[in-house]
CSV table of C-alpha atoms in Angstrom, one decimal:
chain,number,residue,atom,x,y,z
A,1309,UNK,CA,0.0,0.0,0.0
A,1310,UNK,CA,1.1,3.6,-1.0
A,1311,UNK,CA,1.9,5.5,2.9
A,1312,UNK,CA,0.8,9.2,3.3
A,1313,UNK,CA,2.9,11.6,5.4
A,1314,UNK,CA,2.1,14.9,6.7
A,1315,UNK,CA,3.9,18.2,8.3
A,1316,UNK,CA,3.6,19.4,10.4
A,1317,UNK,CA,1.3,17.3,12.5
A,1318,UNK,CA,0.1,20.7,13.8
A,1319,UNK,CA,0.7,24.0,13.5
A,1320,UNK,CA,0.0,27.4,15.3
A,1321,UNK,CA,-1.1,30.6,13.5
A,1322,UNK,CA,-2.8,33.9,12.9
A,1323,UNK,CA,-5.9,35.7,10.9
A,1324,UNK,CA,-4.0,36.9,7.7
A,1325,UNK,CA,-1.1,34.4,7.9
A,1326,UNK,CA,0.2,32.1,4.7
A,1327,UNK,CA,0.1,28.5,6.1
A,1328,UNK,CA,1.9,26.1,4.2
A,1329,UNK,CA,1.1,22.1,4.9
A,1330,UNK,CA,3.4,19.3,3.2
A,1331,UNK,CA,2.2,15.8,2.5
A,1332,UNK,CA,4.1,12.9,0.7
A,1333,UNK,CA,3.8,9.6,-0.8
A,1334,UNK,CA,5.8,6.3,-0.2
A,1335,UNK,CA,5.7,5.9,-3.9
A,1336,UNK,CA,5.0,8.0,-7.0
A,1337,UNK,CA,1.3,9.0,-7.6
A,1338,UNK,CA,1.6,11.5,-10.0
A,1339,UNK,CA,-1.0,13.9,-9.5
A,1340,UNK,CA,-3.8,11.9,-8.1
A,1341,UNK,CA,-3.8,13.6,-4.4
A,1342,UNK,CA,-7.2,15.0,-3.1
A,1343,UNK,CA,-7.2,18.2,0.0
A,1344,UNK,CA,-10.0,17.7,2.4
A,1345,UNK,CA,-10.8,20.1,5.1
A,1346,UNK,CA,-12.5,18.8,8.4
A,1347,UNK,CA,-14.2,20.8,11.5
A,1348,UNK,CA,-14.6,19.2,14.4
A,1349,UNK,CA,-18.2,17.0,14.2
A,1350,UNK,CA,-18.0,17.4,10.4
A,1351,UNK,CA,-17.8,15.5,7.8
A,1352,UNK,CA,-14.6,16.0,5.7
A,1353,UNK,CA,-14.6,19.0,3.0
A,1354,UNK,CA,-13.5,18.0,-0.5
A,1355,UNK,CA,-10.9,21.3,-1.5
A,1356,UNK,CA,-9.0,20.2,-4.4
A,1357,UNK,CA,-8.6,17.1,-6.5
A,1358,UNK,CA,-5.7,16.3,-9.0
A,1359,UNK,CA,-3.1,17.6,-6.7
A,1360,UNK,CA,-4.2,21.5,-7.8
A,1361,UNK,CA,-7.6,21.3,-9.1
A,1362,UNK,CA,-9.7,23.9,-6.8
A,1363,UNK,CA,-13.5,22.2,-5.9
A,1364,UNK,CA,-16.2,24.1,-7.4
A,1365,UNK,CA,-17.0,27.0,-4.1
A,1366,UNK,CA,-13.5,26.4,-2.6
A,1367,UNK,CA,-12.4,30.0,-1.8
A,1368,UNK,CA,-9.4,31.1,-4.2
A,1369,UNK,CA,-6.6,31.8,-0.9
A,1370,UNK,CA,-6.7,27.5,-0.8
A,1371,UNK,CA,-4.3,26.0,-3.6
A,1372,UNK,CA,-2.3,22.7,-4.1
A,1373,UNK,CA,1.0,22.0,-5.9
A,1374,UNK,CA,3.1,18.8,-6.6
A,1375,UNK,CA,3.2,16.1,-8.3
A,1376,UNK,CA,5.3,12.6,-8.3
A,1377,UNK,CA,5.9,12.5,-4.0
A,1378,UNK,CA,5.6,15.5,-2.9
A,1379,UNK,CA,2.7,18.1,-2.6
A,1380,UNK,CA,1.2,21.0,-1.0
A,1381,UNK,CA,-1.6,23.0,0.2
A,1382,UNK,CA,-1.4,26.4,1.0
A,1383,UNK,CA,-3.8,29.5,2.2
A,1384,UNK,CA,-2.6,32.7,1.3
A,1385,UNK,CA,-4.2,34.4,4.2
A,1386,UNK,CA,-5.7,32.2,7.1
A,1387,UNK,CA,-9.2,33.2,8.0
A,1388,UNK,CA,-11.1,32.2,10.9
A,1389,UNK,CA,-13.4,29.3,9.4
A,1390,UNK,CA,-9.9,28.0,7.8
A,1391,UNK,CA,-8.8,26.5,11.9
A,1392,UNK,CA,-9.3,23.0,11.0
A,1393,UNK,CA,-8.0,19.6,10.6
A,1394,UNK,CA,-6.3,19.2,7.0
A,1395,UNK,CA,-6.1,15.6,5.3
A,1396,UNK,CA,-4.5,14.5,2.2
A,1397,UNK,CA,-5.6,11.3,0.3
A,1398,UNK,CA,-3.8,9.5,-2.7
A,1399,UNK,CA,-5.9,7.7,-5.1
A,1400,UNK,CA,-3.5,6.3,-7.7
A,1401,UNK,CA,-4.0,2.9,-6.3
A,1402,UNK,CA,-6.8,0.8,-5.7
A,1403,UNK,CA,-6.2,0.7,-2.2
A,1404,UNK,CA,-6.7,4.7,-1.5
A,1405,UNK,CA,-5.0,6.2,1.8
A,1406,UNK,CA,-5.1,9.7,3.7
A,1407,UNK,CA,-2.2,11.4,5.3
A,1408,UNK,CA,-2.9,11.7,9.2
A,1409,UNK,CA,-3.6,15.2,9.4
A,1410,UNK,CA,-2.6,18.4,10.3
A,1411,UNK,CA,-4.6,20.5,12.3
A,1412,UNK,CA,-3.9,24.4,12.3
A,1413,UNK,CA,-5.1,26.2,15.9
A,1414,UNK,CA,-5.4,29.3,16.5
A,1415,UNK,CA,-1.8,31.1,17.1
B,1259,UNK,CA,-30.3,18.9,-3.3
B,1260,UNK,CA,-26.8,16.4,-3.9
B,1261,UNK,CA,-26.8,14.7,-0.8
B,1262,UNK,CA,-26.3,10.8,1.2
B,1263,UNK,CA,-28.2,10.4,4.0
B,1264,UNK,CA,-27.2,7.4,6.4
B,1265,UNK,CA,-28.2,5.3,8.9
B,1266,UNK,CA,-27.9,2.0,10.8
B,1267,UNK,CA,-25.7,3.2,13.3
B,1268,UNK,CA,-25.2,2.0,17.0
B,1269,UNK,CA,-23.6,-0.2,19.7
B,1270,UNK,CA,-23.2,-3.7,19.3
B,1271,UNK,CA,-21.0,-6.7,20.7
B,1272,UNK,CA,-17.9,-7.8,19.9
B,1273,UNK,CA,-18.5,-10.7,17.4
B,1274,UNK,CA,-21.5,-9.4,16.1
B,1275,UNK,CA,-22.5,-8.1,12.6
B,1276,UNK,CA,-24.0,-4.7,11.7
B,1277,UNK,CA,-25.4,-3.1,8.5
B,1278,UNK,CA,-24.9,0.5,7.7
B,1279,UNK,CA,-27.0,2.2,5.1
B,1280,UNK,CA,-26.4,5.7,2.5
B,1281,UNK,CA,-29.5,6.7,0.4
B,1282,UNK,CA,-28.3,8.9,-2.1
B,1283,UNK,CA,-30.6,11.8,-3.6
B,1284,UNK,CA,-30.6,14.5,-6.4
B,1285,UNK,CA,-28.0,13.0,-8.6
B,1286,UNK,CA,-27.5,9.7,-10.7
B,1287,UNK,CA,-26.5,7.3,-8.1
B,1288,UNK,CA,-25.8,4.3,-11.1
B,1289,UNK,CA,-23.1,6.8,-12.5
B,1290,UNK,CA,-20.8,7.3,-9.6
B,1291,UNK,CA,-18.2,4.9,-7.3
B,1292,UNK,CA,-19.1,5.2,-3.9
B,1293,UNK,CA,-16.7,5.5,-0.9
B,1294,UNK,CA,-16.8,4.1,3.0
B,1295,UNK,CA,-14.3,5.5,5.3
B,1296,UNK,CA,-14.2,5.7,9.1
B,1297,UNK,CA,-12.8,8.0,11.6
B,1298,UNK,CA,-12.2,6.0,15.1
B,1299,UNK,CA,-12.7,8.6,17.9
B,1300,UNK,CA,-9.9,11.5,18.2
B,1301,UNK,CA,-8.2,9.8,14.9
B,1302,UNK,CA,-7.9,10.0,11.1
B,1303,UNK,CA,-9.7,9.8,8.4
B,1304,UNK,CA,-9.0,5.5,7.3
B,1305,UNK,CA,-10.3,4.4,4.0
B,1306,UNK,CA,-12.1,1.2,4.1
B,1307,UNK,CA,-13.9,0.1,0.9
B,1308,UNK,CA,-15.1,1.5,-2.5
B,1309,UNK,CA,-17.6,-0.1,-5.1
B,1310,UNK,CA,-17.7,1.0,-8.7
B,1311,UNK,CA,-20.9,2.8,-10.2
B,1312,UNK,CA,-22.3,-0.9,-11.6
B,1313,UNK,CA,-21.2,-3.0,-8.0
B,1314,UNK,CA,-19.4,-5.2,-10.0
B,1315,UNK,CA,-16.4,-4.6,-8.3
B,1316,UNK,CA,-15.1,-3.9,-5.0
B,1317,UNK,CA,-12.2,-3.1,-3.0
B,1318,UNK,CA,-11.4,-3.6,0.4
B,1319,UNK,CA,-8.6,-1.8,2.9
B,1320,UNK,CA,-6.8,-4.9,4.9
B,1321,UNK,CA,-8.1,-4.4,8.3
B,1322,UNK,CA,-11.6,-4.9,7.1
B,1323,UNK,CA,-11.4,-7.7,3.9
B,1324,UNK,CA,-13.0,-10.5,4.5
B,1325,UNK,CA,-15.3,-8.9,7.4
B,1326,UNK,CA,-16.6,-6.0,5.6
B,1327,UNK,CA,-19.1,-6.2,2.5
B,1328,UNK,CA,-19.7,-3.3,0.6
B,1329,UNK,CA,-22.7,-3.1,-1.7
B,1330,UNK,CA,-25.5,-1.3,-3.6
B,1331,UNK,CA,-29.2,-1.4,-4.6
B,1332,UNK,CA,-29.0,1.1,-7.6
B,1333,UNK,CA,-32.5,0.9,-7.9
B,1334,UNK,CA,-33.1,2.0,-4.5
B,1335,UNK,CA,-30.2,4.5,-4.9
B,1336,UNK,CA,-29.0,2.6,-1.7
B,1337,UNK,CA,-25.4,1.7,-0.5
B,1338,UNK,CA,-24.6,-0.8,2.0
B,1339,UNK,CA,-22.1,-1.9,4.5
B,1340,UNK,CA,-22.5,-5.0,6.1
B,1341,UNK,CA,-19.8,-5.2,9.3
B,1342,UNK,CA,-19.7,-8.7,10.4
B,1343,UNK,CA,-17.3,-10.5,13.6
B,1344,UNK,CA,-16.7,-6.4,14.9
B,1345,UNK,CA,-14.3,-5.8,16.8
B,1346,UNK,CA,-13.4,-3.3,19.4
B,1347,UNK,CA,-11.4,-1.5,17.3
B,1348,UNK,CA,-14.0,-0.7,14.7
B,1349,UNK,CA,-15.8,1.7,17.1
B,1350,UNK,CA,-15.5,4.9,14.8
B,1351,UNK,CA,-17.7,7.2,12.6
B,1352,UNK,CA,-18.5,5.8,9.5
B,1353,UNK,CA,-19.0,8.3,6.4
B,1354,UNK,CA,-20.4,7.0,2.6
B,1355,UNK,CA,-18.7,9.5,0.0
B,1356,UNK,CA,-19.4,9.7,-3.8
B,1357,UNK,CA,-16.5,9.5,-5.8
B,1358,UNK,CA,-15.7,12.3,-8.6
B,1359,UNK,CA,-15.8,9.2,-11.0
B,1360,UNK,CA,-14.5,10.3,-14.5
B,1361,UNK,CA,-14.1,13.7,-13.5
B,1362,UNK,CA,-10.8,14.1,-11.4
B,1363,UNK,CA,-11.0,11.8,-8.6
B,1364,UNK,CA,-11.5,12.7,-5.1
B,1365,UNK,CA,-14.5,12.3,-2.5
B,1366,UNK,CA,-16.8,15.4,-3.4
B,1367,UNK,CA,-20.2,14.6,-1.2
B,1368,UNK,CA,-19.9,13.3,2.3
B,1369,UNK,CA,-22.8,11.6,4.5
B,1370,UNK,CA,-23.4,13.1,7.9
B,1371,UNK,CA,-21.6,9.6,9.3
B,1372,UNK,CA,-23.0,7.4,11.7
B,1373,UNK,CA,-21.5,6.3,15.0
B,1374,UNK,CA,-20.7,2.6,15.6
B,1375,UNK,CA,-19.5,1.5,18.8
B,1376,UNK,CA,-18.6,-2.3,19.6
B,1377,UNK,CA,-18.4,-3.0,22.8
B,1378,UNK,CA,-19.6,-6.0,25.3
């Protein structure tokens, strides 16, 4: 099976900040990553798809990069519904995974 | 409105079985894959099954083959999971997700989940 990795695991920060969160694959995947967003007693929040792909009603600040190993997600200026728990998920296998998290609190 | 609507939630033994159900409304449930994953309390998000639009084909994560069934009633616009010899360490939210099949992949509509706790 194909192993997610996220970092960091959490992460403090402000209204207005850039956040940056780093997730890679044990193996290539090319661009077949999905960026959820959960709240706590939520159900996850789909965000982007194909590694960069922004879900129809995704606000603009989220965006995704990477292909191959290694991707991202960042948000150009945290907002106050953004403190959540972030999850990405590889589907290039039949046997799809999501990375452990990372939850970004309030700095 | 898109959404999956679930039920069949609850506590049961260890050893026993349980059947979890997803009705899908306002979109064509025989076009899509459909997703179970499960969130055991203060964890991740674990992928456990999917089944593709026609149920002809299903795949299972290893900690729940050969005790998990997933399956659908496209005429009823119904998926199914059918949990059988639970264990303690299936207590978790369980969400049904529709898959973007054909159009980019990832899990774009989410069930409300439904709680399932084993325990004697």
């Amino acid at each position: 099976d194909i192993q997610m990795t996220q970092s960091p695991s959490t992460l403090a920060a402000s209204v207005g900040d850039r956040v940056t969160i780093t997730c890679r694959a044990s193996q290539s995947i090319s661009n077949w990553l999905a960026w959820y967003q959960q709240r706590p007693g939520q159900a996850p929040k789909l965000l982007i798809y194909k590694a960069s792909t922004l879900e129809s009603g995704v606000p603009s600040r989220f965006s995704g990069s990477g292909s191959g190993t290694e991707f991202t997600l960042t948000i150009s200026s945290l907002q106050p519904d953004d403190f959540a728990t972030y999850y990405c998920q590889q589907y290039n296998s039949y046997s799809l995974t999501f990375g452990p998290g990372t939850t970004v609190d309030i700095k | 409105q898109v959404q999956l609507v679930q039920s069949g939630g609850g506590v049961v033994q260890p050893g026993r079985s349980l059947r979890l159900s997803c009705e899908a409304s306002g979109f064509t449930f025989s076009s899509y894959t459909m997703h179970w994953v499960r969130q055991a309390p203060g964890k991740g998000l674990e992928w456990l099954t999917n089944i593709l639009y026609d149920g002809t084909i299903q795949y299972y994560a290893a900690s729940v083959k050969g005790r998990f069934t997933n399956s659908r009633d496209n005429s009823k616009n119904t998926l199914f999971l059918q949990m059988n010899s639970l264990r303690a360490e299936d207590t978790a939210v369980y969400y049904c997700a529709r898959d973007r099949t054909g159009t980019g992949g990832g899990m774009d509509v989410w069930g409300q989940g439904t709680t399932v706790t084993v325990s004697s």
